[in-house]
Amino acid sequence: MDSGLQDGLNQTGFKGGFVGGYYDAEDNTKFHFPMSFAMTMLSWSVIEYEHKYEAIGEYDHVRDLIKWGTDYLLLTFNSSATKIDKIYIQVYIYVHIVMNSNYVNLIN
């Protein structure tokens, strides 16, 4: 939860940053199409099974999870603009790893 707290803060021509959302798989990339699908399915499950979430004490928690993801998605474009000319759909930090013999041996 404490990773990516500086995402997008130095982006020129964009204010608000990209803090929030969820990483995909084991890397540090936020893919927006899978994330929006996940938020949709999670929201749908809450609509269909609200009483089940309440029964197990997870209703507020699941709503917080959905809010965290959707708030992030709303940061990726200017929703108050009359014309939306830019939307960020993939956010990541590029890290270059130099493969050396020790690293290769760990893989093999």
Tab-separated table of C-alpha atoms in Angstrom:
chain	number	residue	atom	x	y	z
A	1	MET	CA	0.000	0.000	0.000
A	2	ASP	CA	3.000	2.307	0.405
A	3	SER	CA	4.386	1.811	-3.108
A	4	GLY	CA	4.004	4.219	-5.987
A	5	LEU	CA	3.291	7.242	-3.802
A	6	GLN	CA	5.202	9.499	-6.219
A	7	ASP	CA	3.667	8.114	-9.443
A	8	GLY	CA	3.051	10.874	-11.958
A	9	LEU	CA	3.806	13.750	-9.601
A	10	ASN	CA	6.560	15.036	-11.914
A	11	GLN	CA	4.459	14.607	-15.081
A	12	THR	CA	4.306	17.897	-16.973
A	13	GLY	CA	0.933	19.057	-18.221
A	14	PHE	CA	-0.856	16.820	-15.763
A	15	LYS	CA	-1.790	17.471	-12.173
A	16	GLY	CA	-2.804	15.075	-9.469
A	17	GLY	CA	-0.416	12.208	-10.048
A	18	PHE	CA	-1.205	8.538	-10.461
A	19	VAL	CA	-1.237	7.407	-6.846
A	20	GLY	CA	-3.627	4.544	-6.252
A	21	GLY	CA	-4.910	1.703	-8.332
A	22	TYR	CA	-3.598	-1.828	-8.444
A	23	TYR	CA	-0.549	-3.455	-9.964
A	24	ASP	CA	-0.988	-6.303	-12.405
A	25	ALA	CA	0.849	-9.574	-11.721
A	26	GLU	CA	4.301	-9.414	-10.149
A	27	ASP	CA	5.618	-6.282	-11.804
A	28	ASN	CA	5.152	-2.584	-11.139
A	29	THR	CA	2.769	-1.865	-14.016
A	30	LYS	CA	-0.783	-0.623	-13.654
A	31	PHE	CA	-2.734	-1.877	-16.678
A	32	HIS	CA	-5.983	0.049	-16.835
A	33	PHE	CA	-8.146	-2.233	-18.954
A	34	PRO	CA	-7.764	-5.264	-16.633
A	35	MET	CA	-8.127	-2.958	-13.618
A	36	SER	CA	-11.347	-1.418	-14.910
A	37	PHE	CA	-12.702	-4.898	-15.645
A	38	ALA	CA	-11.794	-6.036	-12.126
A	39	MET	CA	-13.473	-2.985	-10.563
A	40	THR	CA	-16.572	-3.631	-12.686
A	41	MET	CA	-16.797	-7.297	-11.668
A	42	LEU	CA	-16.124	-6.485	-8.021
A	43	SER	CA	-18.808	-3.782	-8.083
A	44	TRP	CA	-21.248	-6.139	-9.737
A	45	SER	CA	-20.592	-8.776	-7.080
A	46	VAL	CA	-21.392	-6.206	-4.375
A	47	ILE	CA	-24.652	-5.309	-6.118
A	48	GLU	CA	-25.635	-8.969	-6.400
A	49	TYR	CA	-24.345	-10.202	-3.035
A	50	GLU	CA	-24.410	-7.183	-0.740
A	51	HIS	CA	-26.053	-9.213	2.031
A	52	LYS	CA	-23.294	-11.845	1.826
A	53	TYR	CA	-20.560	-9.215	2.134
A	54	GLU	CA	-22.398	-7.721	5.118
A	55	ALA	CA	-22.823	-11.152	6.729
A	56	ILE	CA	-19.082	-11.803	6.686
A	57	GLY	CA	-18.168	-8.249	7.708
A	58	GLU	CA	-16.472	-7.346	4.407
A	59	TYR	CA	-18.976	-4.884	2.943
A	60	ASP	CA	-17.110	-1.702	3.948
A	61	HIS	CA	-13.781	-3.278	3.019
A	62	VAL	CA	-14.868	-4.255	-0.499
A	63	ARG	CA	-16.339	-0.796	-1.059
A	64	ASP	CA	-12.987	0.732	-0.031
A	65	LEU	CA	-11.202	-1.568	-2.506
A	66	ILE	CA	-13.525	-0.480	-5.309
A	67	LYS	CA	-13.141	3.197	-4.386
A	68	TRP	CA	-9.333	2.910	-4.377
A	69	GLY	CA	-9.364	1.473	-7.900
A	70	THR	CA	-11.995	3.756	-9.405
A	71	ASP	CA	-10.558	6.915	-7.815
A	72	TYR	CA	-7.262	6.040	-9.466
A	73	LEU	CA	-8.897	5.467	-12.866
A	74	LEU	CA	-10.556	8.875	-12.591
A	75	LEU	CA	-7.108	10.453	-12.109
A	76	THR	CA	-5.920	9.191	-15.495
A	77	PHE	CA	-7.862	11.755	-17.513
A	78	ASN	CA	-9.358	15.207	-17.038
A	79	SER	CA	-13.012	14.338	-16.469
A	80	SER	CA	-14.000	18.002	-16.105
A	81	ALA	CA	-12.685	19.002	-19.547
A	82	THR	CA	-15.126	19.751	-22.345
A	83	LYS	CA	-12.954	17.663	-24.659
A	84	ILE	CA	-10.879	14.764	-23.358
A	85	ASP	CA	-7.738	14.716	-25.471
A	86	LYS	CA	-5.492	12.600	-23.276
A	87	ILE	CA	-5.961	9.502	-21.147
A	88	TYR	CA	-3.195	7.531	-19.502
A	89	ILE	CA	-3.838	3.809	-19.844
A	90	GLN	CA	-0.657	2.197	-18.578
A	91	VAL	CA	1.555	3.466	-15.776
A	92	TYR	CA	4.865	1.912	-14.810
A	93	ILE	CA	8.357	2.692	-13.638
A	94	TYR	CA	11.006	1.468	-16.034
A	95	VAL	CA	13.799	-0.359	-14.259
A	96	HIS	CA	16.731	-1.594	-16.308
A	97	ILE	CA	18.244	-4.786	-14.924
A	98	VAL	CA	21.638	-5.864	-16.202
A	99	MET	CA	21.749	-9.626	-16.478
A	100	ASN	CA	24.966	-11.071	-15.142
A	101	SER	CA	26.165	-14.629	-14.595
A	102	ASN	CA	24.946	-14.687	-10.968
A	103	TYR	CA	21.455	-13.650	-12.013
A	104	VAL	CA	21.327	-16.221	-14.798
A	105	ASN	CA	22.450	-18.935	-12.384
A	106	LEU	CA	19.571	-18.060	-10.075
A	107	ILE	CA	17.130	-18.567	-12.937
A	108	ASN	CA	18.615	-21.887	-14.028
